[in-house]
PDB file of C-alpha atoms in Angstrom:
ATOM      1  CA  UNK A 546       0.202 -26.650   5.426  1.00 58.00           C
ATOM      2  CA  UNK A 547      -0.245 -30.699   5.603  1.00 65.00           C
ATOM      3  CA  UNK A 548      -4.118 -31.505   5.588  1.00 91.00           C
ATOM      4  CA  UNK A 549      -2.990 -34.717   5.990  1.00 95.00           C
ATOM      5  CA  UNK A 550      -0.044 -36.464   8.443  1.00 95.00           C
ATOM      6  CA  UNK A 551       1.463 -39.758   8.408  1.00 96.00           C
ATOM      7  CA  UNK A 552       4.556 -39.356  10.232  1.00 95.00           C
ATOM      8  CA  UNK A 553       5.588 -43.207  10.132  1.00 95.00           C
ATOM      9  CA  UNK A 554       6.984 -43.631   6.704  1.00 92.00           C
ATOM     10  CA  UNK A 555       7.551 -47.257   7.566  1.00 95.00           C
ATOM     11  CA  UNK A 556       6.724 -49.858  10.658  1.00 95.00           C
ATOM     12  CA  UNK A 557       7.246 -53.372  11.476  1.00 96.00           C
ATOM     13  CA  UNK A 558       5.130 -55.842  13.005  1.00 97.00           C
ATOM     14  CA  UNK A 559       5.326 -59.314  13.916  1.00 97.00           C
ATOM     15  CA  UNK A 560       2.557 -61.763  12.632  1.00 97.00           C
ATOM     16  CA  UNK A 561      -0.363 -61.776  15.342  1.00 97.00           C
ATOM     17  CA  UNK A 562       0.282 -58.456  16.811  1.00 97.00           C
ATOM     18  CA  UNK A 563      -1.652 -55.319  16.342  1.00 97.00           C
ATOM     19  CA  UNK A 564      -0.500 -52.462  15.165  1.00 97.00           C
ATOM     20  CA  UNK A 565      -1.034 -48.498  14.987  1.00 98.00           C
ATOM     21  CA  UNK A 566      -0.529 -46.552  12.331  1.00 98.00           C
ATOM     22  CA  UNK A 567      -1.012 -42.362  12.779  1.00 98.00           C
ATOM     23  CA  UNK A 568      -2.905 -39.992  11.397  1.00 98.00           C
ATOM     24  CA  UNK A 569      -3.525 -36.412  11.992  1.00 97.00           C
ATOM     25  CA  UNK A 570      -5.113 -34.324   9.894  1.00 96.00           C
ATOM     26  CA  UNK A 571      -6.051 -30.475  10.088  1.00 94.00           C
ATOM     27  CA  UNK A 572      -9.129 -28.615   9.004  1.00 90.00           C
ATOM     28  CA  UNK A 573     -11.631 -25.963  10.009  1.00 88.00           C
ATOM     29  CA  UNK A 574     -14.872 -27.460   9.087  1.00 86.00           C
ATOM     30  CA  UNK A 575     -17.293 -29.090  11.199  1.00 87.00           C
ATOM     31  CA  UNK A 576     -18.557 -31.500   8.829  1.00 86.00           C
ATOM     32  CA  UNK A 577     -15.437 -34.020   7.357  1.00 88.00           C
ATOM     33  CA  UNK A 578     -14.465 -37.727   6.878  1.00 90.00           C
ATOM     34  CA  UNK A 579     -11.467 -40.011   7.057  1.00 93.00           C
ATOM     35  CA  UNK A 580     -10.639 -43.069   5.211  1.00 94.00           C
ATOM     36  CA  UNK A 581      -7.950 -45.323   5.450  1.00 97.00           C
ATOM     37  CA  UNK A 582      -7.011 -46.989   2.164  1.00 96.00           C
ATOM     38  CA  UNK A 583      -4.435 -50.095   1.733  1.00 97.00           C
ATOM     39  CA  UNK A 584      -1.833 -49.926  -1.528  1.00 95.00           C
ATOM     40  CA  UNK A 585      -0.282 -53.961  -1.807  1.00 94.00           C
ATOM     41  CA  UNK A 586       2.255 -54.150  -4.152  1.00 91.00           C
ATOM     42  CA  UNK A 587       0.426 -54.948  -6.775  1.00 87.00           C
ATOM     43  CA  UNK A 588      -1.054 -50.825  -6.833  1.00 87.00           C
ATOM     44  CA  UNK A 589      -4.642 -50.859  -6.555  1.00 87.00           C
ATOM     45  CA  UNK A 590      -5.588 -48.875  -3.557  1.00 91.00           C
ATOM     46  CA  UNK A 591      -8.471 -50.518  -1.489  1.00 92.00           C
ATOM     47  CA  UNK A 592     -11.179 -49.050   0.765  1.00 92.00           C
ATOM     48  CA  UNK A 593     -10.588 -49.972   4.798  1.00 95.00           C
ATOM     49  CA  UNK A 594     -12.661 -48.524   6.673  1.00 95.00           C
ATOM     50  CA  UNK A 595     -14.327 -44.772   7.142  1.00 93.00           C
ATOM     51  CA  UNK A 596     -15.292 -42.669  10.189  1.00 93.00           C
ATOM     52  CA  UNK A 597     -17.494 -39.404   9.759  1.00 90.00           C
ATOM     53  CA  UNK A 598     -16.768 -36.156  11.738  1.00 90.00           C
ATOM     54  CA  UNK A 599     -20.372 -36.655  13.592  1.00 90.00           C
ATOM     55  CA  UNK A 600     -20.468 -40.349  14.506  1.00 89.00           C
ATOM     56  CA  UNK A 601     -19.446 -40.695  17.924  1.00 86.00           C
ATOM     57  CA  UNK A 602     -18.566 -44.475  17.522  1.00 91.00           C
ATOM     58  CA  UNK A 603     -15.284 -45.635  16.642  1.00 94.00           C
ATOM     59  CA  UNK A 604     -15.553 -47.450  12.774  1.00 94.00           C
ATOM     60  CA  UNK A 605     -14.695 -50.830  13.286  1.00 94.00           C
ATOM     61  CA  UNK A 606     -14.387 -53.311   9.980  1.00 94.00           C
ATOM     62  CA  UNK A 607     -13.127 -56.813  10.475  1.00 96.00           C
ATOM     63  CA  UNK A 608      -9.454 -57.032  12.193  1.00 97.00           C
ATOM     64  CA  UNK A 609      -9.193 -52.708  11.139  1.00 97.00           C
ATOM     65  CA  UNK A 610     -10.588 -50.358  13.418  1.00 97.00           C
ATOM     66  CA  UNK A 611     -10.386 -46.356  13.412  1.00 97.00           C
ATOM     67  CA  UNK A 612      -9.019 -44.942  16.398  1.00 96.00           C
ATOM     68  CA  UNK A 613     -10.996 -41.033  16.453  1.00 96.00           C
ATOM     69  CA  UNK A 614      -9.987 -38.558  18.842  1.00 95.00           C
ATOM     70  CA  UNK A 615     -11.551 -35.619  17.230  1.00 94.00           C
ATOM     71  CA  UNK A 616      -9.935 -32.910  19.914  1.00 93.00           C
ATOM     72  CA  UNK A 617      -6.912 -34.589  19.165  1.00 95.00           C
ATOM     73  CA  UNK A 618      -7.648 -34.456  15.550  1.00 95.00           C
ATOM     74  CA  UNK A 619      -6.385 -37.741  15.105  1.00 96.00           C
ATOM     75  CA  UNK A 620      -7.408 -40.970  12.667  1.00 97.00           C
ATOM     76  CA  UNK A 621      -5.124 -43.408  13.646  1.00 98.00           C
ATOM     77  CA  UNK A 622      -5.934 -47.205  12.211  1.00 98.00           C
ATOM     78  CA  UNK A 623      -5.492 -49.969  14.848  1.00 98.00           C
ATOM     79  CA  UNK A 624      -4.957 -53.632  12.746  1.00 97.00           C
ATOM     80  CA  UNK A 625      -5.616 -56.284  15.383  1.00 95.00           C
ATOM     81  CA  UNK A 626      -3.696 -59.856  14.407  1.00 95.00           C
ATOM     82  CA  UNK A 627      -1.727 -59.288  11.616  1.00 96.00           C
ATOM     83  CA  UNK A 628      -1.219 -60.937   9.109  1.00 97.00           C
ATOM     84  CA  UNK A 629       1.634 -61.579   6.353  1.00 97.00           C
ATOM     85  CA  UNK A 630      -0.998 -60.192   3.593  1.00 96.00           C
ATOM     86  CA  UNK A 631      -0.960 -56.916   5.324  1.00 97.00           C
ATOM     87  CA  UNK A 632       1.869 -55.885   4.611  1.00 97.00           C
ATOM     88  CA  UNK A 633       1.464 -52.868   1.868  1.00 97.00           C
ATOM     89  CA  UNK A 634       1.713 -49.316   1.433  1.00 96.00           C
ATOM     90  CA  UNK A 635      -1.622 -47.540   3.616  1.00 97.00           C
ATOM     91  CA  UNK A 636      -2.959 -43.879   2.931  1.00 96.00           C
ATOM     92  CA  UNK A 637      -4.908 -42.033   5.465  1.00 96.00           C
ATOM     93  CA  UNK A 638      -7.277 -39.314   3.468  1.00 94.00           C
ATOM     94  CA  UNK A 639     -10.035 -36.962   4.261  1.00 92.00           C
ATOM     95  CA  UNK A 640     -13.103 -35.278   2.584  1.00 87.00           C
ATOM     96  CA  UNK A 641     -13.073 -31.822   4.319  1.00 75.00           C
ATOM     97  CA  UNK A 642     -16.592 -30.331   4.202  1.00 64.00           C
ATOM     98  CA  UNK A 643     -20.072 -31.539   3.986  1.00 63.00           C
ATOM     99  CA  UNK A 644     -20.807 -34.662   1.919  1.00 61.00           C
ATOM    100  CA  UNK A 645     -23.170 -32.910  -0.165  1.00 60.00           C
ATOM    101  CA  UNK A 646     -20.678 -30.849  -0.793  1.00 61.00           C
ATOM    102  CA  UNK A 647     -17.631 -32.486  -2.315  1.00 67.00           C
ATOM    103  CA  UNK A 648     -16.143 -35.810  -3.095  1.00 75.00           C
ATOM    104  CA  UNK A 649     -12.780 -34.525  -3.208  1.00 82.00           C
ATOM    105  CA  UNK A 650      -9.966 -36.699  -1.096  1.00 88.00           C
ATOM    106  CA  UNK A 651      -6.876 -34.995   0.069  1.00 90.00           C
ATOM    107  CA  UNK A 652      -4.346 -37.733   0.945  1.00 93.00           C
ATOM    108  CA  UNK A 653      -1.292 -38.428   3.286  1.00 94.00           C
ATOM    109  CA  UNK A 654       1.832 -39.908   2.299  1.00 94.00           C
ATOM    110  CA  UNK A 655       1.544 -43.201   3.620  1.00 95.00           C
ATOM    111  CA  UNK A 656       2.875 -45.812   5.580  1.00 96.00           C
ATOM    112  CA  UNK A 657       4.568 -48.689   4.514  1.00 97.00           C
ATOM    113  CA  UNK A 658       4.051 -51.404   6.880  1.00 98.00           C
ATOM    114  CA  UNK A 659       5.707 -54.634   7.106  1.00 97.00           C
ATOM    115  CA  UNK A 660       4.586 -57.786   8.755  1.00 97.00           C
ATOM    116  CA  UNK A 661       7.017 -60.099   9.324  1.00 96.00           C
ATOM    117  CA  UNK A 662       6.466 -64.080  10.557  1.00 95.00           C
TER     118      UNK A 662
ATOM    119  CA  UNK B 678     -18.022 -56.178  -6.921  1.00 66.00           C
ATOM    120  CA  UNK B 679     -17.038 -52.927  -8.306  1.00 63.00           C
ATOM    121  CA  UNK B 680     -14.479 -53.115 -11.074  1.00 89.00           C
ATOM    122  CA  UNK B 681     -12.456 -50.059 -12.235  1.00 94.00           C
ATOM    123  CA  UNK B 682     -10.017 -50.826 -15.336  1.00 94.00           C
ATOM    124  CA  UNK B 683      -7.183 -48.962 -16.851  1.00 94.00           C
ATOM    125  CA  UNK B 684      -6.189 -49.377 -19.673  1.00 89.00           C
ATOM    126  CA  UNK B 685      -2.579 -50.205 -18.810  1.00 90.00           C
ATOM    127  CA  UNK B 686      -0.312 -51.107 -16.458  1.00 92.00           C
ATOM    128  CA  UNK B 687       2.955 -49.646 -17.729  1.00 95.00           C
ATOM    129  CA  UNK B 688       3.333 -47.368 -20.647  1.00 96.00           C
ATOM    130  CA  UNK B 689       6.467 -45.843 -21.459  1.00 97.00           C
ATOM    131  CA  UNK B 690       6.260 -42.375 -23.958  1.00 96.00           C
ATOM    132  CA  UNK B 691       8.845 -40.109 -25.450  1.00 97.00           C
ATOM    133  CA  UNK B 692       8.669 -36.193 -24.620  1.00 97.00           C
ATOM    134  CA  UNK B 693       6.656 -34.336 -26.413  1.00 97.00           C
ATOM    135  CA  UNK B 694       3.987 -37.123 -27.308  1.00 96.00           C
ATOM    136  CA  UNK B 695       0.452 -37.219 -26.888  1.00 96.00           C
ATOM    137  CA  UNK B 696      -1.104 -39.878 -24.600  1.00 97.00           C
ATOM    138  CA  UNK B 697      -4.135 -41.075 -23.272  1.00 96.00           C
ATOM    139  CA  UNK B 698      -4.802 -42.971 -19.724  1.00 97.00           C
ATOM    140  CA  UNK B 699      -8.588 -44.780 -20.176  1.00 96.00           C
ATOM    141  CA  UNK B 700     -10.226 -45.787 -17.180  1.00 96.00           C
ATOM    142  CA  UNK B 701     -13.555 -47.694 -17.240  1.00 96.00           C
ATOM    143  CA  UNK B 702     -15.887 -48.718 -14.487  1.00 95.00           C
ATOM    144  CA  UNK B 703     -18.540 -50.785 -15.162  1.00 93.00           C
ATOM    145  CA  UNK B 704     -20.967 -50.049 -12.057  1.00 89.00           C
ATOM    146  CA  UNK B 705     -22.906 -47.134 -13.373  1.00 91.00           C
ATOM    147  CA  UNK B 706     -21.077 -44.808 -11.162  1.00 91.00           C
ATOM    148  CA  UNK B 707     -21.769 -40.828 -11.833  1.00 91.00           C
ATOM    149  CA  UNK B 708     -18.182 -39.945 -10.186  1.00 91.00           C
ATOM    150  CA  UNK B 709     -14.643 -40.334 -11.734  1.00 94.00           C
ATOM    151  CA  UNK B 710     -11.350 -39.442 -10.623  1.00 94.00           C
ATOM    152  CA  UNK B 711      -7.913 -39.269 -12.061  1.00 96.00           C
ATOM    153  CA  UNK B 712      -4.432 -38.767  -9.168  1.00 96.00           C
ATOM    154  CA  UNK B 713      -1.346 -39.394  -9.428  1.00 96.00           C
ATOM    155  CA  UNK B 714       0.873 -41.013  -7.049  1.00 95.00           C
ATOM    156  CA  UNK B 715       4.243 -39.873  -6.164  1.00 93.00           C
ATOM    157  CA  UNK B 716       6.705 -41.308  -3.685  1.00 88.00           C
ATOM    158  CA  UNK B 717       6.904 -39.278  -0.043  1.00 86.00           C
ATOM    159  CA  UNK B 718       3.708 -37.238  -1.835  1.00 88.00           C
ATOM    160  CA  UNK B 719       1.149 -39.105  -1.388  1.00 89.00           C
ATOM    161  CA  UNK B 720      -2.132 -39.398  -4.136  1.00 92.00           C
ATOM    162  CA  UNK B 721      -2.587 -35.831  -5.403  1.00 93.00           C
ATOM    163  CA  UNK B 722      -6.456 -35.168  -7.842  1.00 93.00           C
ATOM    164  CA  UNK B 723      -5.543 -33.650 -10.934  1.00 96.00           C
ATOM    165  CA  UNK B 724      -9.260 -34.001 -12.378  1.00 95.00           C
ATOM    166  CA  UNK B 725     -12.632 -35.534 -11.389  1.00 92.00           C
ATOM    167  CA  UNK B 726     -16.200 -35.614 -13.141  1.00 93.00           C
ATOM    168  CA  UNK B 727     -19.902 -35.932 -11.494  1.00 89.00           C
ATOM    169  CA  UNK B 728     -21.198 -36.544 -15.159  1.00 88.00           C
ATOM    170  CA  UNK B 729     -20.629 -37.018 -18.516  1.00 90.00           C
ATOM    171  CA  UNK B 730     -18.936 -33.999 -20.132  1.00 84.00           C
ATOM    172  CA  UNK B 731     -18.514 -32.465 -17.251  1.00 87.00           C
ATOM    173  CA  UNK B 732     -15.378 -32.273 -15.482  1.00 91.00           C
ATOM    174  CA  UNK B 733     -13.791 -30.050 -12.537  1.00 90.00           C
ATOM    175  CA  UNK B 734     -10.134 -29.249 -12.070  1.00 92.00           C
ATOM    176  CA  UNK B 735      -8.206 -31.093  -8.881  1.00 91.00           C
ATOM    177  CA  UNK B 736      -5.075 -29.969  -7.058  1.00 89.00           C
ATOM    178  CA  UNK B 737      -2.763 -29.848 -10.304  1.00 94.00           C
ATOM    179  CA  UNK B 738      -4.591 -29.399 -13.653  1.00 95.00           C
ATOM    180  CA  UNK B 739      -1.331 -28.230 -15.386  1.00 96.00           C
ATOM    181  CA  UNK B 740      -0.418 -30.148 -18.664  1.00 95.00           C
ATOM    182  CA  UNK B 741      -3.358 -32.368 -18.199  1.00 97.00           C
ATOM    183  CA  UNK B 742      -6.871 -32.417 -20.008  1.00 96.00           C
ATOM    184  CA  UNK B 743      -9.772 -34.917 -19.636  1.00 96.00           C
ATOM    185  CA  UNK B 744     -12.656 -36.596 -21.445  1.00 95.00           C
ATOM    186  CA  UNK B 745     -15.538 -37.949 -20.355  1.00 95.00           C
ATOM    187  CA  UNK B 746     -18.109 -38.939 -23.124  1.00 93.00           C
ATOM    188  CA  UNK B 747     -19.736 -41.734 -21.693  1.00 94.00           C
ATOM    189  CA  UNK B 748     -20.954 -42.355 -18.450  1.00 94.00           C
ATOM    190  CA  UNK B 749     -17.830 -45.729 -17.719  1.00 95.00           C
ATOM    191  CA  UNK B 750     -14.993 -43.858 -19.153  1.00 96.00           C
ATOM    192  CA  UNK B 751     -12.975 -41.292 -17.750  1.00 96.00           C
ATOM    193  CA  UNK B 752      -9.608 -40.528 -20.140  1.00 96.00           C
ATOM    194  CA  UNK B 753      -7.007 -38.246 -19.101  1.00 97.00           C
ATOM    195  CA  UNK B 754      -4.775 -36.945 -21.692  1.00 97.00           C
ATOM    196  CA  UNK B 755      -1.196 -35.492 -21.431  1.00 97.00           C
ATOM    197  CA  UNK B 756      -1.321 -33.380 -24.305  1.00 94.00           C
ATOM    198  CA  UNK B 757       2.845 -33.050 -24.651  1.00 96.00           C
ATOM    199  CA  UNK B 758       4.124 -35.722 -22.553  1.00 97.00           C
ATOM    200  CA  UNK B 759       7.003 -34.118 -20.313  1.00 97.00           C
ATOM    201  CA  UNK B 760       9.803 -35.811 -18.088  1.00 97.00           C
ATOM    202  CA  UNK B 761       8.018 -34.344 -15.004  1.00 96.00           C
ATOM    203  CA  UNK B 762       4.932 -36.278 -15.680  1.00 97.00           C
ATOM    204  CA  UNK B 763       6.770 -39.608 -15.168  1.00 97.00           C
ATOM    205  CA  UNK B 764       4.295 -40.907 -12.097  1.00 97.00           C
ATOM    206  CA  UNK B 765       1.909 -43.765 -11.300  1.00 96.00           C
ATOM    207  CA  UNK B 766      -1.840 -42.602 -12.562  1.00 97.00           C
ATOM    208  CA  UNK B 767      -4.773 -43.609 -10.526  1.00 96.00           C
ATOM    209  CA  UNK B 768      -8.712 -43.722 -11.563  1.00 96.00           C
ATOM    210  CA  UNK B 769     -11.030 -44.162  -8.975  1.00 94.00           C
ATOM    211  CA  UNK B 770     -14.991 -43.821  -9.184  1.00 93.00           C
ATOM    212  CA  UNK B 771     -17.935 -43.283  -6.467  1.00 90.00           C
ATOM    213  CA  UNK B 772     -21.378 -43.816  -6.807  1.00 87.00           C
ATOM    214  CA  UNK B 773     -23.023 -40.445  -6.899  1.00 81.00           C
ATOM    215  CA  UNK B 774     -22.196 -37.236  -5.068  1.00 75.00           C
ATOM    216  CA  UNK B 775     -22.316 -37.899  -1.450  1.00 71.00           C
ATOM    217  CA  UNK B 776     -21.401 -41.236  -1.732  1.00 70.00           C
ATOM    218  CA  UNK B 777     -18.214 -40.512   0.002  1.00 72.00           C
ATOM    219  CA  UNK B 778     -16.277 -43.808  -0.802  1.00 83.00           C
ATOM    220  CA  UNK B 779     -13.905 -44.067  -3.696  1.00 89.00           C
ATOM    221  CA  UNK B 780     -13.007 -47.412  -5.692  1.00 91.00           C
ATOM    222  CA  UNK B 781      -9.304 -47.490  -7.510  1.00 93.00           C
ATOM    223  CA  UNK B 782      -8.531 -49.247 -10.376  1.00 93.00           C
ATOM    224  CA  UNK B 783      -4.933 -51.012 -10.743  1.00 92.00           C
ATOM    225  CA  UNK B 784      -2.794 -47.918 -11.949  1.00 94.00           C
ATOM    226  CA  UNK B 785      -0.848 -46.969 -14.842  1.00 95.00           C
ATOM    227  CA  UNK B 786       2.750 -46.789 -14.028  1.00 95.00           C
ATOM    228  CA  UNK B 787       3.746 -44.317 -16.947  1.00 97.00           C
ATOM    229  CA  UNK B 788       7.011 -43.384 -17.958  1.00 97.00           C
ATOM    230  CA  UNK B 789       7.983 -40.342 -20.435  1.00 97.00           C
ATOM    231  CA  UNK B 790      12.014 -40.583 -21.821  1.00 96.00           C
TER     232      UNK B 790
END
């Protein structure tokens, strides 16, 4: 079974707007996290933002914020005001288990989003 | 700034051939990663390290090996380049275990004919 669900292979957004992407994710530990990562074109994945099983505040970097709803088990981003240089290839991912415990990242598939002017 | 390198950005092999992938980081992290990126799959570990010679299997170890000899550089090695291996390769390090977050390099779109 997926650990990890993107179910928006693609989405369009004007300039300005915000935009959701989805994530769901499935696991039976307690202890987890969930990162968002952004792929341009040009390949190198970068770090957004990341939101730990326990912390009962939303993660919130810049313009990207992390939508939790842990019953839900959902990590959906929320970009405020695109912008053209958004646009790119994003990977929702999780570390399952306690952070002492493993580094390991299992990843979605991504969404390729598109903002458009 | 943190600043993983690969060694290249395309590389195109015949079947059967050896190759190595070299990543280097140059911000004393203790934790390396090698994926590899498929369309519609997603970024799937096929090997990671928390230290020099060490190294721990990921999702799919199968036809891959890996070096680590120094603490920056992380090589992953096809032993007999196949067809099937044909992906984008991805290095990322982290700082130490428990340091949850990951930094990529650029990627290594590899080809094997």
């Amino acid at each position: 079974a997926q650990k990890i669900t993107q179910t928006q292979p693609g989405m369009f957004v004007q300039e300005k707007e915000a935009v959701t992407l989805d994530c769901t994710y499935d696991t039976s530990d307690q202890s987890y996290g969930l990162f968002w990562y952004k792929q341009p074109s040009s390949g190198e994945m970068i770090f957004l933002i990341y939101q730990g099983s326990y912390d009962e505040q939303n993660a919130t970097e810049g313009r990207y914020s992390l939508n939790f709803q842990k019953a839900r088990k959902s990590a959906n981003l929320v970009i405020s005001a695109s912008q053209l240089g958004d646009s790119a290839m994003y990977f929702c991912a999780m570390r399952e288990g306690p952070f002492y415990n493993t580094d390991k990242l299992i990843f979605g598939t991504g969404t390729r989003l598109q903002v458009f002017p | 700034d943190v600043k993983v390198t690969q060694s290249s950005r395309y590389l195109v092999k015949r079947t059967g051939e050896k190759v190595f992938l070299e990543c280097v980081q140059d911000m004393d992290h203790e934790n390396m990663f090698w994926y590899r990126q498929d369309p519609g799959l997603g970024l799937r570990l096929i090997y990671f390290s928390y230290d020099v010679k060490m190294k721990e299997k990921g999702d799919i170890p199968e036809g891959y090996s890996v070096s680590r000899e120094k603490k920056e550089r992380f090589s992953l090695i096809l032993e007999s380049a196949s067809t099937n291996q044909t992906s984008m390769y991805l290095c990322a390090s982290s700082l130490a275990r428990g340091y949850v977050t990951q930094y990529f390099g650029p990627g290594t779109r590899l080809t094997v004919l």
